[in-house]
Amino acid sequence: VSKEMQRADLQLWKGATVKIGIEEAMEEDEAASDCVEYVHSDSGLYPLPIARNCKSSHRTKIKNKFQFLGKFMAKAVLDNRMIDLPFSQPFYQWLLSEETSFDVADLKGIDPDIAKTVTHLQGIVHKKVKLDSDRALS
């Protein structure tokens, strides 16, 4: 179930898609059409953002999938079982109510490329504020 929750066609997670062949198809040397796409991220799984103009039916489907995931995780905790879902650090913190908002440091655990861009933009803003406050340059 953990592996199936990582399928790319569920549209639950942010990350790159990786094709993995089905065992029966690999044994029979069938075409790549029998491959299943899964989501993989080096920093862990984080929920895929939903567009503001998303249809309510799609939003409901996503919500139902996360509700199932929550029930699945709760049952695993009750049964003292491990779940093989590699969540990102910020997502774990949010699940455990340790964090209510995210900053740039958390963004590194979600998407390192975006975090690098935001850090660069913050540096530019800092330089602009410094230049604006320097009276000798005005």
mmCIF file of N, CA and C in Angstrom:
data_model
loop_
_atom_site.group_PDB
_atom_site.id
_atom_site.type_symbol
_atom_site.label_atom_id
_atom_site.label_comp_id
_atom_site.label_asym_id
_atom_site.label_seq_id
_atom_site.Cartn_x
_atom_site.Cartn_y
_atom_site.Cartn_z
ATOM 1 N N VAL A 1 0.833 -1.187 0.000
ATOM 2 C CA VAL A 1 0.000 0.000 0.000
ATOM 3 C C VAL A 1 0.880 1.254 0.000
ATOM 4 N N SER A 2 1.978 1.221 0.740
ATOM 5 C CA SER A 2 2.874 2.381 0.791
ATOM 6 C C SER A 2 3.393 2.729 -0.595
ATOM 7 N N LYS A 3 3.794 1.727 -1.351
ATOM 8 C CA LYS A 3 4.321 1.958 -2.695
ATOM 9 C C LYS A 3 3.229 2.499 -3.615
ATOM 10 N N GLU A 4 2.027 1.960 -3.482
ATOM 11 C CA GLU A 4 0.926 2.410 -4.329
ATOM 12 C C GLU A 4 0.543 3.866 -4.040
ATOM 13 N N MET A 5 0.741 4.331 -2.812
ATOM 14 C CA MET A 5 0.437 5.716 -2.463
ATOM 15 C C MET A 5 1.441 6.683 -3.091
ATOM 16 N N GLN A 6 2.534 6.159 -3.641
ATOM 17 C CA GLN A 6 3.555 6.986 -4.282
ATOM 18 C C GLN A 6 3.398 7.034 -5.798
ATOM 19 N N ARG A 7 2.332 6.436 -6.318
ATOM 20 C CA ARG A 7 2.125 6.431 -7.769
ATOM 21 C C ARG A 7 1.923 7.848 -8.286
ATOM 22 N N ALA A 8 2.520 8.125 -9.431
ATOM 23 C CA ALA A 8 2.446 9.461 -10.024
ATOM 24 C C ALA A 8 1.029 9.787 -10.500
ATOM 25 N N ASP A 9 0.282 8.780 -10.950
ATOM 26 C CA ASP A 9 -1.061 9.045 -11.463
ATOM 27 C C ASP A 9 -2.045 9.467 -10.371
ATOM 28 N N LEU A 10 -1.685 9.313 -9.104
ATOM 29 C CA LEU A 10 -2.544 9.777 -8.012
ATOM 30 C C LEU A 10 -2.463 11.291 -7.843
ATOM 31 N N GLN A 11 -1.400 11.895 -8.347
ATOM 32 C CA GLN A 11 -1.179 13.345 -8.285
ATOM 33 C C GLN A 11 -1.215 13.865 -6.848
ATOM 34 N N LEU A 12 -0.517 13.162 -5.952
ATOM 35 C CA LEU A 12 -0.475 13.548 -4.549
ATOM 36 C C LEU A 12 0.820 14.238 -4.152
ATOM 37 N N TRP A 13 1.937 13.872 -4.801
ATOM 38 C CA TRP A 13 3.250 14.277 -4.307
ATOM 39 C C TRP A 13 4.019 15.122 -5.297
ATOM 40 N N LYS A 14 4.836 16.017 -4.751
ATOM 41 C CA LYS A 14 5.743 16.850 -5.538
ATOM 42 C C LYS A 14 7.035 16.072 -5.736
ATOM 43 N N GLY A 15 7.542 16.026 -6.943
ATOM 44 C CA GLY A 15 8.796 15.333 -7.213
ATOM 45 C C GLY A 15 8.862 14.830 -8.638
ATOM 46 N N ALA A 16 9.958 14.186 -8.943
ATOM 47 C CA ALA A 16 10.174 13.648 -10.279
ATOM 48 C C ALA A 16 9.510 12.282 -10.398
ATOM 49 N N THR A 17 9.070 11.951 -11.604
ATOM 50 C CA THR A 17 8.475 10.636 -11.821
ATOM 51 C C THR A 17 9.543 9.656 -12.280
ATOM 52 N N VAL A 18 9.438 8.449 -11.757
ATOM 53 C CA VAL A 18 10.373 7.385 -12.087
ATOM 54 C C VAL A 18 9.562 6.189 -12.550
ATOM 55 N N LYS A 19 9.951 5.625 -13.695
ATOM 56 C CA LYS A 19 9.238 4.446 -14.209
ATOM 57 C C LYS A 19 9.852 3.189 -13.631
ATOM 58 N N ILE A 20 8.986 2.336 -13.111
ATOM 59 C CA ILE A 20 9.429 1.057 -12.571
ATOM 60 C C ILE A 20 8.574 -0.018 -13.221
ATOM 61 N N GLY A 21 9.232 -1.029 -13.763
ATOM 62 C CA GLY A 21 8.514 -2.099 -14.437
ATOM 63 C C GLY A 21 7.817 -3.029 -13.472
ATOM 64 N N ILE A 22 6.718 -3.606 -13.950
ATOM 65 C CA ILE A 22 5.993 -4.604 -13.170
ATOM 66 C C ILE A 22 6.747 -5.918 -13.287
ATOM 67 N N GLU A 23 6.847 -6.656 -12.180
ATOM 68 C CA GLU A 23 7.659 -7.876 -12.141
ATOM 69 C C GLU A 23 7.268 -8.878 -13.217
ATOM 70 N N GLU A 24 5.961 -9.089 -13.425
ATOM 71 C CA GLU A 24 5.526 -10.060 -14.436
ATOM 72 C C GLU A 24 5.968 -9.619 -15.830
ATOM 73 N N ALA A 25 5.871 -8.319 -16.089
ATOM 74 C CA ALA A 25 6.259 -7.801 -17.402
ATOM 75 C C ALA A 25 7.759 -7.922 -17.611
ATOM 76 N N MET A 26 8.542 -7.749 -16.557
ATOM 77 C CA MET A 26 9.994 -7.841 -16.687
ATOM 78 C C MET A 26 10.407 -9.274 -16.999
ATOM 79 N N GLU A 27 9.696 -10.241 -16.436
ATOM 80 C CA GLU A 27 10.024 -11.638 -16.683
ATOM 81 C C GLU A 27 9.683 -12.039 -18.115
ATOM 82 N N GLU A 28 8.616 -11.460 -18.666
ATOM 83 C CA GLU A 28 8.167 -11.824 -20.008
ATOM 84 C C GLU A 28 8.771 -10.933 -21.079
ATOM 85 N N ASP A 29 9.664 -9.983 -20.702
ATOM 86 C CA ASP A 29 10.297 -9.050 -21.637
ATOM 87 C C ASP A 29 9.274 -8.299 -22.482
ATOM 88 N N GLU A 30 8.244 -7.783 -21.823
ATOM 89 C CA GLU A 30 7.219 -7.020 -22.525
ATOM 90 C C GLU A 30 7.687 -5.587 -22.734
ATOM 91 N N ALA A 31 6.913 -4.824 -23.450
ATOM 92 C CA ALA A 31 7.251 -3.426 -23.755
ATOM 93 C C ALA A 31 7.200 -2.569 -22.490
ATOM 94 N N ALA A 32 7.738 -1.371 -22.606
ATOM 95 C CA ALA A 32 7.795 -0.447 -21.472
ATOM 96 C C ALA A 32 6.418 0.077 -21.078
ATOM 97 N N SER A 33 5.373 -0.277 -21.857
ATOM 98 C CA SER A 33 4.027 0.188 -21.532
ATOM 99 C C SER A 33 3.519 -0.422 -20.231
ATOM 100 N N ASP A 34 4.146 -1.483 -19.759
ATOM 101 C CA ASP A 34 3.753 -2.129 -18.517
ATOM 102 C C ASP A 34 4.477 -1.534 -17.314
ATOM 103 N N CYS A 35 5.127 -0.408 -17.510
ATOM 104 C CA CYS A 35 5.819 0.260 -16.413
ATOM 105 C C CYS A 35 4.845 1.157 -15.659
ATOM 106 N N VAL A 36 5.098 1.285 -14.382
ATOM 107 C CA VAL A 36 4.286 2.155 -13.541
ATOM 108 C C VAL A 36 5.158 3.335 -13.112
ATOM 109 N N GLU A 37 4.598 4.535 -13.132
ATOM 110 C CA GLU A 37 5.348 5.726 -12.739
ATOM 111 C C GLU A 37 5.097 6.027 -11.268
ATOM 112 N N TYR A 38 6.191 6.235 -10.545
ATOM 113 C CA TYR A 38 6.134 6.594 -9.135
ATOM 114 C C TYR A 38 6.807 7.942 -8.947
ATOM 115 N N VAL A 39 6.466 8.618 -7.868
ATOM 116 C CA VAL A 39 7.071 9.910 -7.560
ATOM 117 C C VAL A 39 8.268 9.673 -6.651
ATOM 118 N N HIS A 40 9.380 10.325 -6.991
ATOM 119 C CA HIS A 40 10.585 10.238 -6.173
ATOM 120 C C HIS A 40 11.138 11.648 -5.971
ATOM 121 N N SER A 41 11.567 11.911 -4.757
ATOM 122 C CA SER A 41 12.221 13.179 -4.456
ATOM 123 C C SER A 41 13.344 12.897 -3.475
ATOM 124 N N ASP A 42 14.522 13.442 -3.758
ATOM 125 C CA ASP A 42 15.673 13.232 -2.868
ATOM 126 C C ASP A 42 15.421 13.794 -1.475
ATOM 127 N N SER A 43 14.615 14.849 -1.394
ATOM 128 C CA SER A 43 14.343 15.470 -0.100
ATOM 129 C C SER A 43 13.112 14.889 0.592
ATOM 130 N N GLY A 44 12.463 13.912 -0.023
ATOM 131 C CA GLY A 44 11.289 13.279 0.575
ATOM 132 C C GLY A 44 10.003 13.753 -0.076
ATOM 133 N N LEU A 45 8.926 13.059 0.232
ATOM 134 C CA LEU A 45 7.635 13.382 -0.361
ATOM 135 C C LEU A 45 6.988 14.573 0.333
ATOM 136 N N TYR A 46 6.425 15.447 -0.478
ATOM 137 C CA TYR A 46 5.695 16.606 0.025
ATOM 138 C C TYR A 46 4.456 16.741 -0.852
ATOM 139 N N PRO A 47 3.301 17.060 -0.265
ATOM 140 C CA PRO A 47 2.078 17.155 -1.073
ATOM 141 C C PRO A 47 2.197 18.140 -2.226
ATOM 142 N N LEU A 48 1.668 17.750 -3.354
ATOM 143 C CA LEU A 48 1.661 18.591 -4.551
ATOM 144 C C LEU A 48 0.656 19.724 -4.354
ATOM 145 N N PRO A 49 1.059 20.964 -4.603
ATOM 146 C CA PRO A 49 0.107 22.076 -4.455
ATOM 147 C C PRO A 49 -1.061 21.934 -5.427
ATOM 148 N N ILE A 50 -2.218 22.377 -4.986
ATOM 149 C CA ILE A 50 -3.416 22.334 -5.824
ATOM 150 C C ILE A 50 -3.657 23.738 -6.365
ATOM 151 N N ALA A 51 -3.917 23.822 -7.656
ATOM 152 C CA ALA A 51 -4.159 25.113 -8.292
ATOM 153 C C ALA A 51 -5.446 25.749 -7.760
ATOM 154 N N ARG A 52 -5.460 27.065 -7.711
ATOM 155 C CA ARG A 52 -6.648 27.774 -7.215
ATOM 156 C C ARG A 52 -7.861 27.553 -8.099
ATOM 157 N N ASN A 53 -7.634 27.421 -9.408
ATOM 158 C CA ASN A 53 -8.746 27.243 -10.338
ATOM 159 C C ASN A 53 -9.081 25.773 -10.570
ATOM 160 N N CYS A 54 -8.653 24.919 -9.672
ATOM 161 C CA CYS A 54 -8.898 23.480 -9.760
ATOM 162 C C CYS A 54 -10.389 23.188 -9.566
ATOM 163 N N LYS A 55 -10.902 22.227 -10.300
ATOM 164 C CA LYS A 55 -12.309 21.833 -10.163
ATOM 165 C C LYS A 55 -12.542 21.244 -8.778
ATOM 166 N N SER A 56 -13.713 21.469 -8.257
ATOM 167 C CA SER A 56 -14.024 20.973 -6.912
ATOM 168 C C SER A 56 -14.035 19.446 -6.873
ATOM 169 N N SER A 57 -14.383 18.802 -7.982
ATOM 170 C CA SER A 57 -14.384 17.334 -8.012
ATOM 171 C C SER A 57 -12.958 16.790 -7.877
ATOM 172 N N HIS A 58 -11.998 17.452 -8.528
ATOM 173 C CA HIS A 58 -10.593 17.044 -8.415
ATOM 174 C C HIS A 58 -10.087 17.283 -6.990
ATOM 175 N N ARG A 59 -10.450 18.437 -6.427
ATOM 176 C CA ARG A 59 -10.054 18.761 -5.054
ATOM 177 C C ARG A 59 -10.613 17.721 -4.074
ATOM 178 N N THR A 60 -11.845 17.299 -4.287
ATOM 179 C CA THR A 60 -12.468 16.288 -3.427
ATOM 180 C C THR A 60 -11.752 14.948 -3.545
ATOM 181 N N LYS A 61 -11.358 14.580 -4.770
ATOM 182 C CA LYS A 61 -10.622 13.322 -4.964
ATOM 183 C C LYS A 61 -9.292 13.337 -4.211
ATOM 184 N N ILE A 62 -8.570 14.443 -4.317
ATOM 185 C CA ILE A 62 -7.282 14.571 -3.625
ATOM 186 C C ILE A 62 -7.497 14.506 -2.114
ATOM 187 N N LYS A 63 -8.501 15.224 -1.632
ATOM 188 C CA LYS A 63 -8.810 15.232 -0.197
ATOM 189 C C LYS A 63 -9.129 13.821 0.296
ATOM 190 N N ASN A 64 -9.905 13.070 -0.481
ATOM 191 C CA ASN A 64 -10.256 11.697 -0.099
ATOM 192 C C ASN A 64 -9.027 10.794 -0.044
ATOM 193 N N LYS A 65 -8.101 11.008 -0.972
ATOM 194 C CA LYS A 65 -6.875 10.199 -0.973
ATOM 195 C C LYS A 65 -6.034 10.485 0.267
ATOM 196 N N PHE A 66 -5.934 11.758 0.662
ATOM 197 C CA PHE A 66 -5.183 12.093 1.873
ATOM 198 C C PHE A 66 -5.905 11.624 3.132
ATOM 199 N N GLN A 67 -7.241 11.620 3.117
ATOM 200 C CA GLN A 67 -7.984 11.077 4.255
ATOM 201 C C GLN A 67 -7.714 9.577 4.387
ATOM 202 N N PHE A 68 -7.669 8.876 3.241
ATOM 203 C CA PHE A 68 -7.327 7.455 3.277
ATOM 204 C C PHE A 68 -5.925 7.260 3.831
ATOM 205 N N LEU A 69 -4.984 8.105 3.381
ATOM 206 C CA LEU A 69 -3.609 8.014 3.864
ATOM 207 C C LEU A 69 -3.553 8.229 5.378
ATOM 208 N N GLY A 70 -4.310 9.187 5.882
ATOM 209 C CA GLY A 70 -4.352 9.436 7.312
ATOM 210 C C GLY A 70 -4.892 8.242 8.090
ATOM 211 N N LYS A 71 -5.945 7.630 7.591
ATOM 212 C CA LYS A 71 -6.514 6.440 8.246
ATOM 213 C C LYS A 71 -5.542 5.270 8.180
ATOM 214 N N PHE A 72 -4.868 5.143 7.050
ATOM 215 C CA PHE A 72 -3.871 4.079 6.880
ATOM 216 C C PHE A 72 -2.727 4.244 7.876
ATOM 217 N N MET A 73 -2.257 5.482 8.027
ATOM 218 C CA MET A 73 -1.171 5.750 8.972
ATOM 219 C C MET A 73 -1.629 5.527 10.418
ATOM 220 N N ALA A 74 -2.849 5.945 10.730
ATOM 221 C CA ALA A 74 -3.374 5.747 12.087
ATOM 222 C C ALA A 74 -3.483 4.258 12.408
ATOM 223 N N LYS A 75 -3.957 3.474 11.461
ATOM 224 C CA LYS A 75 -4.076 2.026 11.663
ATOM 225 C C LYS A 75 -2.697 1.393 11.840
ATOM 226 N N ALA A 76 -1.721 1.865 11.072
ATOM 227 C CA ALA A 76 -0.356 1.349 11.202
ATOM 228 C C ALA A 76 0.214 1.655 12.582
ATOM 229 N N VAL A 77 -0.071 2.854 13.099
ATOM 230 C CA VAL A 77 0.402 3.213 14.439
ATOM 231 C C VAL A 77 -0.253 2.319 15.485
ATOM 232 N N LEU A 78 -1.558 2.104 15.347
ATOM 233 C CA LEU A 78 -2.272 1.245 16.300
ATOM 234 C C LEU A 78 -1.747 -0.194 16.279
ATOM 235 N N ASP A 79 -1.416 -0.670 15.085
ATOM 236 C CA ASP A 79 -0.919 -2.045 14.932
ATOM 237 C C ASP A 79 0.587 -2.153 15.116
ATOM 238 N N ASN A 80 1.231 -1.033 15.436
ATOM 239 C CA ASN A 80 2.681 -0.997 15.641
ATOM 240 C C ASN A 80 3.442 -1.494 14.409
ATOM 241 N N ARG A 81 3.041 -0.984 13.233
ATOM 242 C CA ARG A 81 3.663 -1.370 11.965
ATOM 243 C C ARG A 81 4.403 -0.180 11.356
ATOM 244 N N MET A 82 5.435 -0.502 10.592
ATOM 245 C CA MET A 82 6.211 0.536 9.883
ATOM 246 C C MET A 82 5.557 0.804 8.524
ATOM 247 N N ILE A 83 5.625 2.056 8.101
ATOM 248 C CA ILE A 83 5.123 2.451 6.782
ATOM 249 C C ILE A 83 6.307 2.962 5.976
ATOM 250 N N ASP A 84 6.428 2.487 4.755
ATOM 251 C CA ASP A 84 7.541 2.890 3.900
ATOM 252 C C ASP A 84 7.127 4.061 3.009
ATOM 253 N N LEU A 85 6.906 5.208 3.634
ATOM 254 C CA LEU A 85 6.622 6.429 2.898
ATOM 255 C C LEU A 85 7.659 7.471 3.306
ATOM 256 N N PRO A 86 8.564 7.825 2.401
ATOM 257 C CA PRO A 86 9.643 8.762 2.740
ATOM 258 C C PRO A 86 9.194 10.218 2.687
ATOM 259 N N PHE A 87 8.484 10.679 3.712
ATOM 260 C CA PHE A 87 8.024 12.065 3.756
ATOM 261 C C PHE A 87 9.203 13.006 3.952
ATOM 262 N N SER A 88 9.046 14.235 3.489
ATOM 263 C CA SER A 88 10.076 15.249 3.702
ATOM 264 C C SER A 88 10.016 15.730 5.156
ATOM 265 N N GLN A 89 11.129 16.290 5.626
ATOM 266 C CA GLN A 89 11.213 16.771 7.009
ATOM 267 C C GLN A 89 10.139 17.812 7.331
ATOM 268 N N PRO A 90 9.911 18.821 6.466
ATOM 269 C CA PRO A 90 8.861 19.801 6.777
ATOM 270 C C PRO A 90 7.469 19.178 6.869
ATOM 271 N N PHE A 91 7.205 18.171 6.035
ATOM 272 C CA PHE A 91 5.898 17.506 6.078
ATOM 273 C C PHE A 91 5.731 16.728 7.377
ATOM 274 N N TYR A 92 6.778 16.024 7.820
ATOM 275 C CA TYR A 92 6.737 15.345 9.121
ATOM 276 C C TYR A 92 6.460 16.340 10.242
ATOM 277 N N GLN A 93 7.148 17.470 10.227
ATOM 278 C CA GLN A 93 6.955 18.476 11.267
ATOM 279 C C GLN A 93 5.526 19.000 11.263
ATOM 280 N N TRP A 94 4.968 19.201 10.083
ATOM 281 C CA TRP A 94 3.598 19.674 9.985
ATOM 282 C C TRP A 94 2.630 18.604 10.494
ATOM 283 N N LEU A 95 2.870 17.331 10.129
ATOM 284 C CA LEU A 95 2.009 16.238 10.599
ATOM 285 C C LEU A 95 2.005 16.131 12.120
ATOM 286 N N LEU A 96 3.146 16.385 12.726
ATOM 287 C CA LEU A 96 3.271 16.268 14.184
ATOM 288 C C LEU A 96 2.914 17.569 14.901
ATOM 289 N N SER A 97 2.404 18.541 14.166
ATOM 290 C CA SER A 97 2.017 19.856 14.699
ATOM 291 C C SER A 97 3.180 20.574 15.367
ATOM 292 N N GLU A 98 4.391 20.312 14.907
ATOM 293 C CA GLU A 98 5.567 20.991 15.428
ATOM 294 C C GLU A 98 5.798 22.323 14.726
ATOM 295 N N GLU A 99 5.115 22.513 13.606
ATOM 296 C CA GLU A 99 5.356 23.720 12.833
ATOM 297 C C GLU A 99 4.033 24.182 12.232
ATOM 298 N N THR A 100 3.778 25.490 12.294
ATOM 299 C CA THR A 100 2.545 26.029 11.728
ATOM 300 C C THR A 100 2.795 26.838 10.460
ATOM 301 N N SER A 101 4.030 27.277 10.248
ATOM 302 C CA SER A 101 4.369 28.005 9.030
ATOM 303 C C SER A 101 5.766 27.586 8.564
ATOM 304 N N PHE A 102 6.035 27.841 7.294
ATOM 305 C CA PHE A 102 7.312 27.446 6.709
ATOM 306 C C PHE A 102 8.150 28.670 6.378
ATOM 307 N N ASP A 103 9.466 28.494 6.408
ATOM 308 C CA ASP A 103 10.375 29.554 5.989
ATOM 309 C C ASP A 103 11.309 28.985 4.920
ATOM 310 N N VAL A 104 12.311 29.761 4.556
ATOM 311 C CA VAL A 104 13.220 29.340 3.483
ATOM 312 C C VAL A 104 13.988 28.070 3.869
ATOM 313 N N ALA A 105 14.333 27.916 5.135
ATOM 314 C CA ALA A 105 15.043 26.713 5.574
ATOM 315 C C ALA A 105 14.174 25.470 5.345
ATOM 316 N N ASP A 106 12.869 25.591 5.580
ATOM 317 C CA ASP A 106 11.962 24.472 5.335
ATOM 318 C C ASP A 106 11.800 24.217 3.837
ATOM 319 N N LEU A 107 11.876 25.276 3.059
ATOM 320 C CA LEU A 107 11.740 25.146 1.613
ATOM 321 C C LEU A 107 12.845 24.266 1.030
ATOM 322 N N LYS A 108 14.012 24.254 1.677
ATOM 323 C CA LYS A 108 15.105 23.389 1.225
ATOM 324 C C LYS A 108 14.712 21.916 1.324
ATOM 325 N N GLY A 109 13.893 21.577 2.301
ATOM 326 C CA GLY A 109 13.428 20.198 2.459
ATOM 327 C C GLY A 109 12.288 19.841 1.534
ATOM 328 N N ILE A 110 11.702 20.847 0.890
ATOM 329 C CA ILE A 110 10.594 20.600 -0.030
ATOM 330 C C ILE A 110 11.084 20.612 -1.470
ATOM 331 N N ASP A 111 11.775 21.683 -1.833
ATOM 332 C CA ASP A 111 12.309 21.818 -3.191
ATOM 333 C C ASP A 111 13.594 22.636 -3.131
ATOM 334 N N PRO A 112 14.748 21.975 -3.146
ATOM 335 C CA PRO A 112 16.025 22.686 -3.028
ATOM 336 C C PRO A 112 16.255 23.724 -4.127
ATOM 337 N N ASP A 113 15.768 23.475 -5.339
ATOM 338 C CA ASP A 113 15.966 24.430 -6.432
ATOM 339 C C ASP A 113 15.207 25.728 -6.176
ATOM 340 N N ILE A 114 13.969 25.617 -5.737
ATOM 341 C CA ILE A 114 13.181 26.807 -5.435
ATOM 342 C C ILE A 114 13.789 27.543 -4.246
ATOM 343 N N ALA A 115 14.257 26.784 -3.248
ATOM 344 C CA ALA A 115 14.888 27.408 -2.070
ATOM 345 C C ALA A 115 16.115 28.209 -2.480
ATOM 346 N N LYS A 116 16.898 27.673 -3.406
ATOM 347 C CA LYS A 116 18.090 28.374 -3.886
ATOM 348 C C LYS A 116 17.697 29.667 -4.599
ATOM 349 N N THR A 117 16.646 29.621 -5.409
ATOM 350 C CA THR A 117 16.170 30.804 -6.114
ATOM 351 C C THR A 117 15.647 31.850 -5.134
ATOM 352 N N VAL A 118 14.872 31.419 -4.146
ATOM 353 C CA VAL A 118 14.327 32.361 -3.159
ATOM 354 C C VAL A 118 15.453 32.995 -2.347
ATOM 355 N N THR A 119 16.459 32.207 -1.976
ATOM 356 C CA THR A 119 17.600 32.745 -1.234
ATOM 357 C C THR A 119 18.337 33.787 -2.071
ATOM 358 N N HIS A 120 18.498 33.502 -3.349
ATOM 359 C CA HIS A 120 19.145 34.458 -4.263
ATOM 360 C C HIS A 120 18.323 35.748 -4.357
ATOM 361 N N LEU A 121 16.999 35.615 -4.485
ATOM 362 C CA LEU A 121 16.139 36.794 -4.558
ATOM 363 C C LEU A 121 16.180 37.593 -3.257
ATOM 364 N N GLN A 122 16.239 36.906 -2.124
ATOM 365 C CA GLN A 122 16.361 37.603 -0.849
ATOM 366 C C GLN A 122 17.662 38.390 -0.774
ATOM 367 N N GLY A 123 18.733 37.832 -1.331
ATOM 368 C CA GLY A 123 20.014 38.539 -1.379
ATOM 369 C C GLY A 123 19.925 39.801 -2.216
ATOM 370 N N ILE A 124 19.223 39.729 -3.336
ATOM 371 C CA ILE A 124 19.042 40.899 -4.197
ATOM 372 C C ILE A 124 18.237 41.973 -3.465
ATOM 373 N N VAL A 125 17.167 41.557 -2.786
ATOM 374 C CA VAL A 125 16.345 42.509 -2.032
ATOM 375 C C VAL A 125 17.174 43.159 -0.928
ATOM 376 N N HIS A 126 17.991 42.365 -0.241
ATOM 377 C CA HIS A 126 18.844 42.896 0.827
ATOM 378 C C HIS A 126 19.821 43.943 0.267
ATOM 379 N N LYS A 127 20.413 43.650 -0.910
ATOM 380 C CA LYS A 127 21.334 44.610 -1.537
ATOM 381 C C LYS A 127 20.601 45.890 -1.938
ATOM 382 N N LYS A 128 19.367 45.765 -2.448
ATOM 383 C CA LYS A 128 18.590 46.940 -2.844
ATOM 384 C C LYS A 128 18.263 47.799 -1.625
ATOM 385 N N VAL A 129 17.862 47.178 -0.534
ATOM 386 C CA VAL A 129 17.560 47.924 0.688
ATOM 387 C C VAL A 129 18.806 48.640 1.188
ATOM 388 N N LYS A 130 19.942 47.975 1.088
ATOM 389 C CA LYS A 130 21.213 48.570 1.523
ATOM 390 C C LYS A 130 21.555 49.770 0.662
ATOM 391 N N LEU A 131 21.351 49.639 -0.659
ATOM 392 C CA LEU A 131 21.629 50.759 -1.569
ATOM 393 C C LEU A 131 20.656 51.910 -1.333
ATOM 394 N N ASP A 132 19.378 51.597 -1.098
ATOM 395 C CA ASP A 132 18.381 52.636 -0.867
ATOM 396 C C ASP A 132 18.656 53.401 0.436
ATOM 397 N N SER A 133 19.204 52.727 1.416
ATOM 398 C CA SER A 133 19.440 53.371 2.699
ATOM 399 C C SER A 133 20.758 54.158 2.737
ATOM 400 N N ASP A 134 21.617 53.953 1.752
ATOM 401 C CA ASP A 134 22.895 54.677 1.700
ATOM 402 C C ASP A 134 22.685 56.053 1.077
ATOM 403 N N ARG A 135 22.741 57.084 1.888
ATOM 404 C CA ARG A 135 22.479 58.463 1.449
ATOM 405 C C ARG A 135 23.585 58.959 0.497
ATOM 406 N N ALA A 136 24.761 58.410 0.582
ATOM 407 C CA ALA A 136 25.882 58.866 -0.263
ATOM 408 C C ALA A 136 25.640 58.535 -1.726
ATOM 409 N N LEU A 137 24.808 57.505 -1.996
ATOM 410 C CA LEU A 137 24.540 57.084 -3.368
ATOM 411 C C LEU A 137 23.338 57.800 -3.982
ATOM 412 N N SER A 138 22.554 58.517 -3.165
ATOM 413 C CA SER A 138 21.341 59.162 -3.694
ATOM 414 C C SER A 138 21.618 60.524 -4.253
#
